[in-house]
């Protein structure tokens, strides 16, 4: 009987769990890692990006996002939209993958794989050029062997009789053409814009042939003698442009008669000295005035061979847009109902970002991208998420951000395909990312698009090594080529000490604290006006006279003594510098008490930012811990330096590398070498030492977590402010704080007395401390109650202390600390806590039911939800590959059961554990139905991810 | 055999303590008697300094008398005197007295008799026990538990030595604190013969656990034939480490379980973390690389009669264990001893956290942590005592003095076998069966 009852209770709990928890990976924010192909459909207004791991992502209007993944883990080399309907991706194998766009692209994964005739060896049939014919019925595939296969769509039947074989073409080649014996692969395929029956086939050797698809014969041979890079057929069909590997481009008249071997015009734009190849050339007419000529590459090899440039020439205007990473591809968006009008925007995909240039506004400014923003313009070093931002603060941050974006074009985002169906986000969420160069980026993380709101730089407070002449160099007049730097990707940090390590923002007061690599802690305040001020530095000695140590790491940052002009936004007003200047490992801010607590590997301190006075210093250093003293960065720094050098070497050597087919052998070679090295490494046995942790282990004094709580520390009738600190050695310190009343806050000193010290027997690092109120609920954030956004904590019942170590969760009673219950993690399954957060889970079924829980990420990459206050495991899901150490380290949880982690240096994956709070794309793209006439265009609807009903977003 | 390293603080409350107190309630009325009689007789005698007040006890009876401090006579006279006073002429008895430290020491010759008389302050307590009764344990602090039960004052409040485990009628061959359990083989009855479950006690030793593990390939015989599966193996033993000194673990032993949890499918790092997390009380089940040491003679040893304490095979959670006292004694018959349910060990580290409240806070000193460690140990040590053993077998009310160490040895084994009779529910037959069946 008892068993039955219990069973009933358990199934009820199981049902509740289903209502509370649900794991979804919903979105990828940021810029795709290692993009390799770009495609655009003017009619759908959709952008497609393929990457080296086989993924294709589609973007339209902000919020319209789709993703597809090839089964084979092969790089996508080309992406084409078939006119009117479909998307085509091409991988570097002899297969073409075809997604039917009419149905949801990747929900159904309805796709086809086309295998080209296997009679010929693969090297011959490898597809090198693709032309989606404007009729929408044909696909032309140029191959390595020089043949052009013609395939019927949508059936993908090879039209054998219409194939254009190399022999057919070679017969008509003039006898005196030097390359007639070997025309090489098909480099380019283009359709005549005014006569769809004519296509031009460009061969690697240089020869171009205009072919009539109907008559199946060559109309004209264009005997270019330089290695061919690209072909462009001018809008009116009268000319063909070809670009070549020597940095030249040529204009050829298209005539009826054959063997018009005189090129109309030839030019090497950056001439005289040998130039690099022009890999792509486009010329577009304008209604009135000269045409736009755009080409990538062509830079003088010796002096600017390492630049990644696209040149735009329009009449007298000539600019070489200088990108910070390799150019993958570019296209131009044109105006007009048929997309044949004036060019309006240039869209460039470079390896690390997408740049869109407004070609209609004077000065060709950049249009800010609403998505695909490179998160890693400088490497991300930490992240911090703040849920439910009050509207006032939100607007102030937005306003500060807008002032920073004045150099962007006012034009709206030109890629507008599809309709965003997602409801407005239920709340305003901020994601803050700290970067290696000392900047903090504020992202609007409320919805599908991770939109940059505001960027804060902390570098201005300090003297840095950066060369002030850097900026002058760029804008020098009369330089040839006329470079203009574009894009924000800048991986080089002036000073690694500026790196941001910890961030804490109080959303109610607008106080922000940012801590960095060289032990610097800045306290900032939001100011809508620019202000000139001096930031006073307070040096805090965390060693407290511990002797016998020598800090071998970096020095403290040098603070500017003179007043600094700070733009509107977050402005620093207080600075603490730890001595030794080790990286700050824990940081928290209490805006009500106006206190900041900070910790490093040597100890922790408490700073009163109202009185600008340090209240408390506690050295946690173990005297036998030499490692903590030496400063781990001294070594990292040199690694970084050597990395930078090798980066430059690679860049230099890349200059000499040629296109894919040349690379292949080398890549295979390198792979083989790497594999051999790996095999060798595997032979050496990997051993792990089994040893109990001792107080002598390294970095036991490293402060891992700091926590403010108003709780019962000394007796059960009086609560008081307290500070809690947890160390790497499994030690918890508790301090009782005396905070004067508001009237006397400015003059009376704040005092701190140590009240408790807990040494966990298992000595595992303490990664989280939470105080639970009389109802077992976590204490609210400071000012949360004052703003009526949280229930006052229950002070009647007894409070409990939850200590989360890497190995277990343990609840203690308060004020007398004694163990009450615990949940072991490591002892049971061998995983360790890497990230932990408190989250509130709302039930999907009942509006007003919800539970607090701990969200935990382990070193195995699993996410767990642990109930509060009972510390029972609720659910767990695999989330991140266990090998993905940086992904696991980057994970950040929200207060509502969502999370973010880096899947590449430039992309966040967004996931949700909650049934109620899910942010995912919901969008619709209307696609004209294929096979119907233009007058009678029936619309089909493409929908994505309408899995959950609307009620969840309530 | 369990010899705890450190004494329990007498003031330490706790559930375990109360279990131990249970059987001692038999003494309670004696204690009251004593309390009543003491004040009356002691007061007049205290006046004269040359007389020693003697209180002797035989079974439940007390006698009080005085002896001249200067000329008490010899041991033989005293022996006869006691026989007369207690009306037990002709009964062979053993005499013991409580010294100033509360230790029970023997009186069996003139010298120790004189020592006893001269050190009496002011009362000389004599305990008489029949020779063929159970052997009494002499030694440092051997009266400790009695003292607590009886609530006697005047004896030293806490002992520096070790509390002797009461269910172990003991061999007094050295100072108890010199012995510390560092390892044991457990659950032999429920494991296949090819496996060995070893428990390493990190507590109280400063030796490192001292071993390394690695990935490897394990060969399993399945109905489909021989199958190769990934496994985790011991790759190295640190010289002088705990693992090496036990002799129970060896290089290339395959790790099958860590504290009862199967490691199959877990990565090397996971197994490492599990072991480190359990390092204070690590139980590893291994498949020894050398299978020659662990088959036949193990079974025969257990059938010799020490099997009484082995639990039923069904309840693996509370399975009893055989603990070997030291590596050297491996070849000796293993003494029946305490069992610790695996779940029970969970409790250990609850007490293990060192908590300093504000009244005892001192500036941070890393050494303090080490002290804390040994404190933990103190609190944990009662845990290693079997919970049921005390309940089953009450403390003997009478104590007998062995004539020699040799005699006590035989008595000891007798006691052990009787102990096994007491726990008849775990019948030796079924146990033996279990053992044999599983080893097939």
PDB file of C-alpha atoms in Angstrom, chain B residues 45-172:
ATOM      1  CA  UNK B  45      39.336   7.375  56.670  1.00  0.00           C
ATOM      2  CA  UNK B  46      40.662  10.372  54.877  1.00  0.00           C
ATOM      3  CA  UNK B  47      41.935  11.759  58.158  1.00  0.00           C
ATOM      4  CA  UNK B  48      44.659   9.179  58.585  1.00  0.00           C
ATOM      5  CA  UNK B  49      47.351   9.314  56.006  1.00  0.00           C
ATOM      6  CA  UNK B  50      48.967   6.014  56.719  1.00  0.00           C
ATOM      7  CA  UNK B  51      45.957   3.966  55.861  1.00  0.00           C
ATOM      8  CA  UNK B  52      44.751   3.140  52.343  1.00  0.00           C
ATOM      9  CA  UNK B  53      41.092   2.741  51.737  1.00  0.00           C
ATOM     10  CA  UNK B  54      40.392  -0.302  49.613  1.00  0.00           C
ATOM     11  CA  UNK B  55      37.256  -1.055  47.725  1.00  0.00           C
ATOM     12  CA  UNK B  56      37.174  -4.424  46.095  1.00  0.00           C
ATOM     13  CA  UNK B  57      34.637  -5.788  43.750  1.00  0.00           C
ATOM     14  CA  UNK B  58      33.865  -9.348  42.825  1.00  0.00           C
ATOM     15  CA  UNK B  59      30.988  -9.940  40.510  1.00  0.00           C
ATOM     16  CA  UNK B  60      28.241  -7.766  41.904  1.00  0.00           C
ATOM     17  CA  UNK B  61      29.572  -7.496  45.398  1.00  0.00           C
ATOM     18  CA  UNK B  62      31.665  -4.794  46.949  1.00  0.00           C
ATOM     19  CA  UNK B  63      33.785  -4.878  50.043  1.00  0.00           C
ATOM     20  CA  UNK B  64      35.438  -1.977  51.772  1.00  0.00           C
ATOM     21  CA  UNK B  65      38.370  -2.194  54.073  1.00  0.00           C
ATOM     22  CA  UNK B  66      41.616  -0.456  54.972  1.00  0.00           C
ATOM     23  CA  UNK B  67      45.235  -1.376  54.470  1.00  0.00           C
ATOM     24  CA  UNK B  68      48.284   0.048  56.115  1.00  0.00           C
ATOM     25  CA  UNK B  69      50.158   2.092  53.607  1.00  0.00           C
ATOM     26  CA  UNK B  70      53.561   1.351  55.087  1.00  0.00           C
ATOM     27  CA  UNK B  71      53.256  -2.344  55.653  1.00  0.00           C
ATOM     28  CA  UNK B  72      50.618  -3.869  53.485  1.00  0.00           C
ATOM     29  CA  UNK B  73      52.381  -7.230  53.288  1.00  0.00           C
ATOM     30  CA  UNK B  74      52.889  -9.255  50.145  1.00  0.00           C
ATOM     31  CA  UNK B  75      50.784 -10.225  47.195  1.00  0.00           C
ATOM     32  CA  UNK B  76      49.968 -13.693  48.500  1.00  0.00           C
ATOM     33  CA  UNK B  77      48.642 -12.337  51.781  1.00  0.00           C
ATOM     34  CA  UNK B  78      46.554  -9.806  49.974  1.00  0.00           C
ATOM     35  CA  UNK B  79      45.187 -12.484  47.636  1.00  0.00           C
ATOM     36  CA  UNK B  80      44.108 -14.604  50.579  1.00  0.00           C
ATOM     37  CA  UNK B  81      42.723 -11.589  52.351  1.00  0.00           C
ATOM     38  CA  UNK B  82      40.485 -10.850  49.413  1.00  0.00           C
ATOM     39  CA  UNK B  83      39.355 -14.486  49.162  1.00  0.00           C
ATOM     40  CA  UNK B  84      38.392 -14.303  52.789  1.00  0.00           C
ATOM     41  CA  UNK B  85      36.667 -10.976  52.600  1.00  0.00           C
ATOM     42  CA  UNK B  86      34.650 -11.992  49.601  1.00  0.00           C
ATOM     43  CA  UNK B  87      34.002 -15.478  50.983  1.00  0.00           C
ATOM     44  CA  UNK B  88      35.444 -17.149  47.939  1.00  0.00           C
ATOM     45  CA  UNK B  89      38.165 -19.362  49.338  1.00  0.00           C
ATOM     46  CA  UNK B  90      39.530 -21.717  46.739  1.00  0.00           C
ATOM     47  CA  UNK B  91      38.185 -19.820  43.779  1.00  0.00           C
ATOM     48  CA  UNK B  92      40.920 -18.963  41.322  1.00  0.00           C
ATOM     49  CA  UNK B  93      40.718 -15.291  40.647  1.00  0.00           C
ATOM     50  CA  UNK B  94      42.600 -12.580  38.851  1.00  0.00           C
ATOM     51  CA  UNK B  95      43.210  -9.268  40.512  1.00  0.00           C
ATOM     52  CA  UNK B  96      43.263  -5.907  38.888  1.00  0.00           C
ATOM     53  CA  UNK B  97      43.296  -2.326  40.065  1.00  0.00           C
ATOM     54  CA  UNK B  98      42.491   1.035  38.615  1.00  0.00           C
ATOM     55  CA  UNK B  99      45.474   3.308  38.514  1.00  0.00           C
ATOM     56  CA  UNK B 100      45.442   7.074  38.574  1.00  0.00           C
ATOM     57  CA  UNK B 101      45.028   7.266  34.836  1.00  0.00           C
ATOM     58  CA  UNK B 102      41.977   5.100  34.942  1.00  0.00           C
ATOM     59  CA  UNK B 103      43.775   2.175  33.399  1.00  0.00           C
ATOM     60  CA  UNK B 104      43.040  -1.319  34.586  1.00  0.00           C
ATOM     61  CA  UNK B 105      46.327  -2.899  35.629  1.00  0.00           C
ATOM     62  CA  UNK B 106      46.983  -6.364  36.951  1.00  0.00           C
ATOM     63  CA  UNK B 107      48.106  -7.298  40.449  1.00  0.00           C
ATOM     64  CA  UNK B 108      49.928 -10.603  40.310  1.00  0.00           C
ATOM     65  CA  UNK B 109      53.120 -10.103  42.297  1.00  0.00           C
ATOM     66  CA  UNK B 110      54.509  -8.170  45.228  1.00  0.00           C
ATOM     67  CA  UNK B 111      55.875  -5.374  43.104  1.00  0.00           C
ATOM     68  CA  UNK B 112      52.741  -4.375  41.348  1.00  0.00           C
ATOM     69  CA  UNK B 113      50.798  -4.886  44.542  1.00  0.00           C
ATOM     70  CA  UNK B 114      53.033  -2.390  46.330  1.00  0.00           C
ATOM     71  CA  UNK B 115      52.785  -0.029  43.404  1.00  0.00           C
ATOM     72  CA  UNK B 116      49.038  -0.279  43.552  1.00  0.00           C
ATOM     73  CA  UNK B 117      48.952   0.512  47.263  1.00  0.00           C
ATOM     74  CA  UNK B 118      51.389   3.393  47.033  1.00  0.00           C
ATOM     75  CA  UNK B 119      49.640   5.029  44.123  1.00  0.00           C
ATOM     76  CA  UNK B 120      46.167   4.799  45.618  1.00  0.00           C
ATOM     77  CA  UNK B 121      44.773   8.297  45.933  1.00  0.00           C
ATOM     78  CA  UNK B 122      42.933   7.971  48.169  1.00  0.00           C
ATOM     79  CA  UNK B 123      40.956   4.912  47.207  1.00  0.00           C
ATOM     80  CA  UNK B 124      42.433   1.681  45.888  1.00  0.00           C
ATOM     81  CA  UNK B 125      39.926   0.022  43.640  1.00  0.00           C
ATOM     82  CA  UNK B 126      40.388  -3.686  43.195  1.00  0.00           C
ATOM     83  CA  UNK B 127      38.567  -5.671  40.616  1.00  0.00           C
ATOM     84  CA  UNK B 128      38.421  -9.390  41.122  1.00  0.00           C
ATOM     85  CA  UNK B 129      37.429 -11.694  38.336  1.00  0.00           C
ATOM     86  CA  UNK B 130      37.269 -15.439  38.002  1.00  0.00           C
ATOM     87  CA  UNK B 131      40.109 -16.885  36.085  1.00  0.00           C
ATOM     88  CA  UNK B 132      37.950 -18.907  33.711  1.00  0.00           C
ATOM     89  CA  UNK B 133      35.768 -15.983  32.899  1.00  0.00           C
ATOM     90  CA  UNK B 134      36.376 -13.998  29.857  1.00  0.00           C
ATOM     91  CA  UNK B 135      39.802 -12.479  29.650  1.00  0.00           C
ATOM     92  CA  UNK B 136      40.044  -8.988  30.828  1.00  0.00           C
ATOM     93  CA  UNK B 137      41.841  -6.388  28.862  1.00  0.00           C
ATOM     94  CA  UNK B 138      44.543  -4.488  30.590  1.00  0.00           C
ATOM     95  CA  UNK B 139      46.217  -1.544  29.165  1.00  0.00           C
ATOM     96  CA  UNK B 140      46.188   2.106  28.662  1.00  0.00           C
ATOM     97  CA  UNK B 141      42.796   3.556  29.049  1.00  0.00           C
ATOM     98  CA  UNK B 142      41.154   0.212  29.237  1.00  0.00           C
ATOM     99  CA  UNK B 143      38.733   1.500  31.829  1.00  0.00           C
ATOM    100  CA  UNK B 144      37.790   4.412  29.701  1.00  0.00           C
ATOM    101  CA  UNK B 145      34.521   3.113  28.512  1.00  0.00           C
ATOM    102  CA  UNK B 146      33.615   1.764  31.913  1.00  0.00           C
ATOM    103  CA  UNK B 147      34.418   5.053  33.390  1.00  0.00           C
ATOM    104  CA  UNK B 148      32.078   6.813  31.046  1.00  0.00           C
ATOM    105  CA  UNK B 149      29.341   4.374  31.659  1.00  0.00           C
ATOM    106  CA  UNK B 150      29.737   4.630  35.359  1.00  0.00           C
ATOM    107  CA  UNK B 151      30.136   8.337  35.359  1.00  0.00           C
ATOM    108  CA  UNK B 152      33.080   8.164  37.708  1.00  0.00           C
ATOM    109  CA  UNK B 153      34.901  11.348  38.287  1.00  0.00           C
ATOM    110  CA  UNK B 154      38.373  11.859  39.460  1.00  0.00           C
ATOM    111  CA  UNK B 155      39.866   9.792  36.701  1.00  0.00           C
ATOM    112  CA  UNK B 156      41.476  11.498  33.826  1.00  0.00           C
ATOM    113  CA  UNK B 157      38.803  13.061  31.622  1.00  0.00           C
ATOM    114  CA  UNK B 158      40.203  12.090  28.277  1.00  0.00           C
ATOM    115  CA  UNK B 159      42.803   9.561  27.497  1.00  0.00           C
ATOM    116  CA  UNK B 160      45.702  10.036  25.241  1.00  0.00           C
ATOM    117  CA  UNK B 161      45.623   6.494  24.079  1.00  0.00           C
ATOM    118  CA  UNK B 162      43.103   4.620  22.120  1.00  0.00           C
ATOM    119  CA  UNK B 163      39.822   3.206  23.118  1.00  0.00           C
ATOM    120  CA  UNK B 164      39.977  -0.435  22.727  1.00  0.00           C
ATOM    121  CA  UNK B 165      37.276  -1.936  20.717  1.00  0.00           C
ATOM    122  CA  UNK B 166      35.219  -3.882  23.216  1.00  0.00           C
ATOM    123  CA  UNK B 167      34.220  -6.716  21.017  1.00  0.00           C
ATOM    124  CA  UNK B 168      37.805  -7.597  20.509  1.00  0.00           C
ATOM    125  CA  UNK B 169      38.965  -9.436  23.608  1.00  0.00           C
ATOM    126  CA  UNK B 170      42.367  -8.441  22.943  1.00  0.00           C
ATOM    127  CA  UNK B 171      45.881  -9.314  22.486  1.00  0.00           C
ATOM    128  CA  UNK B 172      47.783  -6.723  24.318  1.00  0.00           C
TER     129      UNK B 172
END
